[in-house]
Amino acid sequence: MSEKMAWSQLIRDVPDFPKPGIIFKDITPLLADGEAFSAVIEEMAALVDGRVDAIVGIESRGFIFGAALAQRLGLGLVTVRKPGKLPADVHAVEYELEYGVDRLEIHRDALAPGHRVVIVDDLLATGGTAAATVKLIEMLGAEVVSCLFVIELDFLEGRKALAGTAVASLLHF
């Protein structure tokens, strides 16, 4: 069994969570397995190409993978948060969800013009959260090199929301 096959089996399906009809991809067993978690970070690190100045983690599971990846690459971590979580001046972007509108924020001084970043999250679904994060990065004058995800739900076509941005995912469902 390949290493990817082994760690991918640690992602469990939880039916009807958080609401009926949804099959939630639960990564907590993967995170609890040190070897598997390390293997995922190594695979993500192998996908980072060229000069990168920082890793951007999206709240909240993107913080987990983003922090580990940033540490592995010797880079800093920039966090993109939900409203009211960052203490200094922020830029904010609203984006649409299936059931309403949400908002993401980044510190205005988190990145400088010309910085090159990789955005990291656990899951690419419809792409709204990642696309909003790309907008925040661009508001700071920084450049998104790529977006990295552990899991991509292909049937939701989230890559369409990220047209023009390089996207890589370790697993596809």
Coordinates of N, CA and C in Angstrom, one line a residue:
M1 N 0.8 -1.2 0.0 CA 0.0 0.0 0.0 C 0.9 1.2 0.0
S2 N 0.6 2.2 -0.9 CA 1.4 3.4 -1.0 C 1.2 4.3 0.3
E3 N 2.1 5.2 0.5 CA 2.0 6.1 1.7 C 0.7 6.9 1.6
K4 N 0.5 7.4 0.4 CA -0.8 8.3 0.2 C -2.0 7.4 0.5
M5 N -2.0 6.2 -0.1 CA -3.2 5.3 0.2 C -3.4 5.1 1.7
A6 N -2.3 4.9 2.4 CA -2.4 4.7 3.8 C -3.0 5.9 4.6
W7 N -2.4 7.1 4.3 CA -3.0 8.2 5.1 C -4.4 8.6 4.6
S8 N -4.7 8.4 3.3 CA -6.0 8.8 2.8 C -7.1 8.0 3.5
Q9 N -6.8 6.8 3.9 CA -7.8 5.9 4.6 C -8.1 6.4 6.0
L10 N -7.3 7.4 6.5 CA -7.6 8.0 7.8 C -8.6 9.1 7.7
I11 N -9.0 9.5 6.6 CA -10.1 10.5 6.4 C -11.4 9.8 6.4
R12 N -12.2 10.1 7.4 CA -13.5 9.3 7.5 C -14.7 10.2 7.0
D13 N -15.6 9.5 6.5 CA -16.9 10.1 6.1 C -17.9 10.1 7.2
V14 N -18.4 11.3 7.5 CA -19.4 11.4 8.5 C -20.7 11.9 7.9
P15 N -21.7 11.0 7.7 CA -22.9 11.4 7.0 C -23.8 12.3 7.8
D16 N -24.5 13.2 7.1 CA -25.4 14.2 7.6 C -24.8 15.1 8.7
F17 N -23.6 15.5 8.4 CA -22.9 16.5 9.3 C -22.3 17.6 8.3
P18 N -22.6 18.9 8.6 CA -23.3 19.5 9.7 C -24.8 19.5 9.5
K19 N -25.3 19.1 8.4 CA -26.7 19.0 8.2 C -27.1 17.8 7.3
P20 N -28.3 17.4 7.2 CA -28.7 16.3 6.4 C -28.3 16.4 4.9
G21 N -27.8 15.3 4.4 CA -27.4 15.3 3.0 C -25.9 15.6 2.7
I22 N -25.3 16.1 3.7 CA -23.8 16.4 3.6 C -23.0 15.2 4.1
I23 N -22.0 14.8 3.4 CA -21.0 13.8 3.8 C -19.8 14.6 4.2
F24 N -19.5 14.8 5.5 CA -18.4 15.5 6.0 C -17.1 14.7 5.9
K25 N -16.0 15.3 5.4 CA -14.7 14.6 5.3 C -14.0 15.0 6.6
D26 N -13.9 14.1 7.5 CA -13.3 14.3 8.9 C -11.8 14.0 8.8
I27 N -11.0 15.0 9.0 CA -9.5 14.9 9.0 C -8.9 14.6 10.4
T28 N -9.7 14.6 11.4 CA -9.2 14.4 12.8 C -8.4 13.1 13.0
P29 N -8.8 12.0 12.4 CA -8.0 10.8 12.5 C -6.6 11.0 11.8
L30 N -6.6 11.6 10.7 CA -5.3 11.9 10.0 C -4.4 12.8 10.9
L31 N -5.0 13.8 11.5 CA -4.2 14.7 12.4 C -3.6 14.0 13.6
A32 N -4.4 13.0 14.1 CA -4.0 12.2 15.3 C -2.9 11.2 15.0
D33 N -2.6 11.0 13.7 CA -1.5 10.0 13.4 C -0.3 10.8 12.9
G34 N 0.7 10.8 13.8 CA 1.9 11.6 13.5 C 2.6 11.2 12.2
E35 N 2.7 10.0 11.9 CA 3.4 9.6 10.6 C 2.5 10.1 9.4
A36 N 1.3 9.9 9.5 CA 0.4 10.3 8.4 C 0.4 11.8 8.2
F37 N 0.3 12.5 9.3 CA 0.3 14.0 9.2 C 1.6 14.5 8.6
S38 N 2.7 13.9 9.1 CA 4.0 14.3 8.5 C 4.1 14.0 7.0
A39 N 3.5 12.8 6.6 CA 3.5 12.5 5.2 C 2.7 13.5 4.3
V40 N 1.6 14.0 4.9 CA 0.8 15.0 4.2 C 1.6 16.3 4.0
I41 N 2.2 16.7 5.1 CA 3.0 18.0 5.1 C 4.2 17.8 4.1
E42 N 4.8 16.7 4.0 CA 5.9 16.4 3.1 C 5.4 16.5 1.6
E43 N 4.2 15.9 1.4 CA 3.6 16.0 0.0 C 3.3 17.5 -0.3
M44 N 2.8 18.2 0.6 CA 2.5 19.6 0.4 C 3.7 20.4 0.1
A45 N 4.8 20.2 0.9 CA 6.0 20.9 0.7 C 6.6 20.6 -0.7
A46 N 6.5 19.4 -1.2 CA 7.0 19.1 -2.5 C 6.3 19.8 -3.6
L47 N 5.1 20.3 -3.3 CA 4.3 21.1 -4.3 C 4.6 22.6 -4.3
V48 N 5.4 23.1 -3.3 CA 5.7 24.5 -3.2 C 7.0 24.7 -4.1
D49 N 6.8 25.5 -5.1 CA 7.9 25.7 -6.1 C 8.2 27.1 -6.3
G50 N 9.5 27.4 -6.4 CA 10.0 28.8 -6.6 C 10.0 29.6 -5.3
R51 N 10.2 30.9 -5.4 CA 10.3 31.7 -4.2 C 9.0 31.9 -3.6
V52 N 8.9 31.7 -2.3 CA 7.7 31.9 -1.6 C 8.1 32.6 -0.3
D53 N 7.4 33.7 0.1 CA 7.8 34.4 1.3 C 7.0 34.1 2.5
A54 N 5.8 33.5 2.3 CA 5.0 33.2 3.5 C 3.9 32.1 3.1
I55 N 3.4 31.5 4.1 CA 2.3 30.6 3.9 C 1.1 31.3 4.5
V56 N -0.1 31.3 3.8 CA -1.3 31.9 4.3 C -2.3 30.7 4.7
G57 N -2.6 30.7 6.0 CA -3.6 29.6 6.4 C -5.0 30.2 6.6
I58 N -6.0 29.5 6.1 CA -7.4 30.0 6.2 C -8.0 29.3 7.5
E59 N -8.7 30.1 8.3 CA -9.4 29.6 9.5 C -10.3 28.5 9.1
S60 N -10.4 27.5 9.9 CA -9.5 27.2 11.0 C -8.6 26.0 10.7
R61 N -9.0 25.1 9.9 CA -8.1 23.9 9.6 C -7.0 24.2 8.7
G62 N -7.1 25.3 8.0 CA -5.9 25.8 7.2 C -4.8 26.2 8.1
F63 N -5.1 26.6 9.4 CA -4.0 27.0 10.3 C -3.2 25.8 10.7
I64 N -3.8 24.6 10.8 CA -3.1 23.4 11.2 C -2.1 23.0 10.1
F65 N -2.6 22.9 8.9 CA -1.7 22.4 7.8 C -0.8 23.6 7.4
G66 N -1.3 24.8 7.4 CA -0.4 25.9 7.1 C 0.7 26.1 8.0
A67 N 0.5 26.0 9.3 CA 1.5 26.2 10.3 C 2.6 25.1 10.2
A68 N 2.2 23.9 10.0 CA 3.1 22.8 9.9 C 3.9 22.9 8.6
L69 N 3.3 23.3 7.5 CA 4.0 23.6 6.2 C 5.0 24.7 6.3
A70 N 4.5 25.8 6.9 CA 5.4 27.0 7.1 C 6.6 26.6 7.9
Q71 N 6.5 25.8 9.0 CA 7.6 25.4 9.8 C 8.5 24.5 9.0
R72 N 7.9 23.6 8.2 CA 8.7 22.7 7.4 C 9.6 23.4 6.4
L73 N 9.0 24.5 5.8 CA 9.7 25.3 4.8 C 10.5 26.5 5.3
G74 N 10.5 26.7 6.6 CA 11.2 27.8 7.2 C 10.6 29.1 6.9
L75 N 9.3 29.2 6.8 CA 8.6 30.4 6.4 C 7.7 30.8 7.5
G76 N 7.2 32.1 7.5 CA 6.2 32.5 8.4 C 4.8 32.2 8.0
L77 N 3.9 32.2 8.9 CA 2.5 31.9 8.7 C 1.6 33.2 8.9
V78 N 0.8 33.5 7.9 CA -0.1 34.6 7.9 C -1.5 34.0 8.0
T79 N -2.3 34.5 8.9 CA -3.6 33.9 9.1 C -4.7 34.8 8.6
V80 N -5.7 34.2 7.9 CA -6.9 34.8 7.4 C -8.0 34.3 8.4
R81 N -8.7 35.3 9.0 CA -9.6 34.9 10.1 C -11.1 35.4 9.8
K82 N -12.0 34.8 10.5 CA -13.4 35.3 10.5 C -13.4 36.6 11.2
P83 N -14.5 37.4 11.0 CA -14.6 38.7 11.6 C -14.4 38.8 13.1
G84 N -13.7 39.9 13.5 CA -13.5 40.2 14.9 C -12.5 39.4 15.6
K85 N -11.7 38.6 14.9 CA -10.7 37.8 15.6 C -9.3 38.4 15.5
L86 N -9.0 39.3 14.6 CA -7.7 39.9 14.5 C -7.7 41.3 15.3
P87 N -6.6 41.6 16.0 CA -6.6 42.7 16.9 C -6.2 44.1 16.3
A88 N -5.5 44.0 15.1 CA -5.1 45.3 14.5 C -5.9 45.6 13.3
D89 N -5.6 46.7 12.6 CA -6.3 47.1 11.4 C -6.4 46.0 10.3
V90 N -7.5 45.8 9.7 CA -7.7 44.7 8.8 C -8.3 45.2 7.5
H91 N -8.0 44.4 6.4 CA -8.8 44.4 5.2 C -9.8 43.3 5.3
A92 N -11.0 43.5 4.8 CA -12.1 42.5 4.8 C -12.7 42.3 3.5
V93 N -13.1 41.0 3.2 CA -13.8 40.7 2.0 C -15.0 39.8 2.4
E94 N -16.2 40.2 1.8 CA -17.4 39.4 2.0 C -17.5 38.5 0.8
Y95 N -18.0 37.3 1.1 CA -18.2 36.3 0.0 C -19.5 35.5 0.3
E96 N -20.0 34.9 -0.8 CA -21.3 34.2 -0.7 C -21.1 32.8 -0.3
L97 N -22.0 32.3 0.5 CA -22.1 30.9 0.9 C -23.4 30.4 0.3
E98 N -23.5 29.1 0.4 CA -24.8 28.5 -0.1 C -26.0 29.0 0.6
Y99 N -25.8 29.4 1.9 CA -26.9 29.8 2.7 C -26.8 31.2 3.2
G100 N -25.9 32.1 2.6 CA -25.8 33.5 3.1 C -24.5 34.1 2.7
V101 N -24.1 35.0 3.5 CA -22.8 35.7 3.2 C -21.9 35.6 4.5
D102 N -20.6 35.5 4.2 CA -19.6 35.4 5.3 C -18.6 36.5 5.0
R103 N -17.6 36.6 5.9 CA -16.6 37.6 5.7 C -15.3 37.0 6.3
L104 N -14.2 37.4 5.6 CA -12.8 37.1 6.0 C -12.0 38.3 6.2
E105 N -11.0 38.3 7.1 CA -10.2 39.4 7.3 C -8.7 39.0 7.4
I106 N -7.9 40.0 7.1 CA -6.4 39.8 7.2 C -5.8 41.1 7.7
H107 N -4.8 41.1 8.5 CA -4.2 42.3 9.0 C -3.6 43.1 7.8
R108 N -3.8 44.4 7.9 CA -3.3 45.3 6.8 C -1.8 45.2 6.6
D109 N -1.1 44.9 7.7 CA 0.4 44.8 7.6 C 0.9 43.4 7.5
A110 N 0.1 42.4 7.2 CA 0.5 41.0 7.2 C 1.5 40.7 6.1
L111 N 1.3 41.4 5.0 CA 2.2 41.1 3.8 C 2.5 42.5 3.2
A112 N 3.6 42.5 2.5 CA 4.0 43.7 1.7 C 3.8 43.5 0.2
P113 N 3.7 44.6 -0.5 CA 3.7 44.4 -2.0 C 4.9 43.6 -2.5
G114 N 4.6 42.7 -3.4 CA 5.7 41.9 -3.9 C 5.9 40.6 -3.2
H115 N 5.3 40.4 -2.0 CA 5.4 39.1 -1.3 C 4.7 38.1 -2.1
R116 N 5.3 36.9 -2.1 CA 4.7 35.7 -2.9 C 4.3 34.7 -1.8
V117 N 3.0 34.3 -1.9 CA 2.5 33.4 -0.9 C 1.8 32.2 -1.5
V118 N 1.7 31.2 -0.6 CA 0.9 30.0 -0.9 C -0.2 29.9 0.1
I119 N -1.4 29.8 -0.4 CA -2.6 29.7 0.5 C -2.8 28.2 0.7
V120 N -3.1 27.9 2.0 CA -3.3 26.5 2.4 C -4.6 26.3 3.2
D121 N -5.4 25.3 2.8 CA -6.5 24.9 3.6 C -6.7 23.4 3.5
D122 N -7.6 22.9 4.3 CA -7.8 21.4 4.3 C -8.7 21.0 3.2
L123 N -9.6 21.8 2.7 CA -10.6 21.4 1.8 C -11.0 22.4 0.8
L124 N -11.1 22.0 -0.5 CA -11.6 22.9 -1.5 C -13.0 22.4 -1.9
A125 N -14.0 23.1 -1.6 CA -15.4 22.7 -2.0 C -15.9 23.6 -3.1
T126 N -16.6 24.7 -2.8 CA -17.1 25.6 -3.9 C -16.1 26.6 -4.2
G127 N -15.1 26.8 -3.4 CA -14.0 27.8 -3.7 C -14.3 29.2 -3.2
G128 N -15.4 29.5 -2.6 CA -15.7 30.8 -2.2 C -14.7 31.4 -1.1
T129 N -14.4 30.5 -0.1 CA -13.5 31.0 0.9 C -12.1 31.2 0.3
A130 N -11.6 30.3 -0.5 CA -10.3 30.5 -1.1 C -10.2 31.7 -2.0
A131 N -11.3 31.9 -2.8 CA -11.3 33.1 -3.7 C -11.3 34.4 -2.9
A132 N -12.0 34.4 -1.8 CA -12.0 35.6 -0.9 C -10.6 35.8 -0.4
T133 N -9.9 34.7 0.0 CA -8.6 34.9 0.5 C -7.6 35.4 -0.6
V134 N -7.8 34.9 -1.8 CA -7.0 35.5 -2.9 C -7.2 37.0 -3.0
K135 N -8.4 37.4 -2.9 CA -8.7 38.9 -3.0 C -8.0 39.6 -1.9
L136 N -8.1 39.1 -0.6 CA -7.4 39.7 0.5 C -5.9 39.9 0.2
I137 N -5.3 38.8 -0.3 CA -3.8 38.9 -0.6 C -3.5 39.9 -1.6
E138 N -4.4 40.0 -2.6 CA -4.2 41.0 -3.7 C -4.4 42.4 -3.2
M139 N -5.3 42.6 -2.2 CA -5.5 43.9 -1.6 C -4.2 44.5 -1.0
L140 N -3.4 43.5 -0.5 CA -2.1 43.9 0.2 C -1.0 44.1 -0.8
G141 N -1.3 43.8 -2.1 CA -0.2 44.0 -3.1 C 0.7 42.8 -3.2
A142 N 0.3 41.7 -2.6 CA 1.1 40.5 -2.6 C 0.6 39.6 -3.8
E143 N 1.3 38.5 -4.1 CA 1.0 37.6 -5.2 C 0.7 36.2 -4.6
V144 N -0.3 35.6 -5.1 CA -0.6 34.2 -4.8 C 0.1 33.3 -5.8
V145 N 1.0 32.6 -5.3 CA 1.8 31.6 -6.1 C 0.9 30.4 -6.4
S146 N 0.2 29.9 -5.4 CA -0.7 28.8 -5.6 C -1.6 28.6 -4.4
C147 N -2.6 27.8 -4.5 CA -3.5 27.3 -3.4 C -3.3 25.8 -3.3
L148 N -3.0 25.4 -2.0 CA -2.8 24.0 -1.7 C -3.9 23.5 -0.8
F149 N -4.5 22.3 -1.1 CA -5.5 21.7 -0.3 C -5.2 20.2 -0.1
V150 N -5.6 19.7 1.0 CA -5.5 18.3 1.3 C -6.5 17.6 0.5
I151 N -7.7 18.1 0.5 CA -8.9 17.4 -0.2 C -9.6 18.4 -1.1
E152 N -10.0 17.8 -2.2 CA -10.8 18.6 -3.2 C -12.0 17.8 -3.5
L153 N -13.2 18.5 -3.4 CA -14.5 17.8 -3.8 C -14.7 18.3 -5.2
D154 N -14.3 17.4 -6.2 CA -14.3 17.8 -7.6 C -15.7 18.2 -8.1
F155 N -16.7 17.5 -7.6 CA -18.1 17.7 -8.1 C -18.6 19.1 -7.8
L156 N -18.0 19.8 -6.8 CA -18.4 21.1 -6.5 C -17.7 22.2 -7.4
E157 N -16.7 21.8 -8.1 CA -16.1 22.7 -9.1 C -15.5 23.9 -8.5
G158 N -14.9 23.8 -7.3 CA -14.3 25.0 -6.7 C -13.2 25.6 -7.4
R159 N -12.5 24.9 -8.3 CA -11.4 25.5 -9.1 C -11.9 26.6 -10.0
K160 N -13.2 26.5 -10.4 CA -13.7 27.6 -11.2 C -13.7 29.0 -10.5
A161 N -13.9 29.0 -9.2 CA -13.8 30.2 -8.4 C -12.4 30.7 -8.3
L162 N -11.4 29.9 -8.6 CA -10.0 30.2 -8.5 C -9.3 30.3 -9.9
A163 N -10.1 30.5 -10.9 CA -9.6 30.6 -12.3 C -8.4 31.6 -12.3
G164 N -7.3 31.2 -12.9 CA -6.2 32.1 -13.0 C -5.2 31.9 -11.9
T165 N -5.5 31.1 -10.9 CA -4.6 30.7 -9.8 C -4.3 29.3 -9.8
A166 N -3.0 29.0 -9.7 CA -2.6 27.6 -9.6 C -3.2 26.9 -8.4
V167 N -3.8 25.7 -8.6 CA -4.4 24.9 -7.5 C -3.9 23.5 -7.5
A168 N -3.5 23.0 -6.3 CA -3.1 21.6 -6.2 C -3.8 21.0 -5.0
S169 N -4.3 19.8 -5.1 CA -4.9 19.1 -4.0 C -4.3 17.7 -4.0
L170 N -4.2 17.2 -2.8 CA -3.6 15.9 -2.6 C -4.6 14.7 -2.9
L171 N -5.8 14.9 -2.5 CA -6.8 13.9 -2.7 C -8.0 14.5 -3.4
H172 N -8.7 13.7 -4.2 CA -9.9 14.2 -5.0 C -11.0 13.2 -4.7
F173 N -12.2 13.8 -4.4 CA -13.4 13.0 -4.2 C -14.5 13.6 -5.1

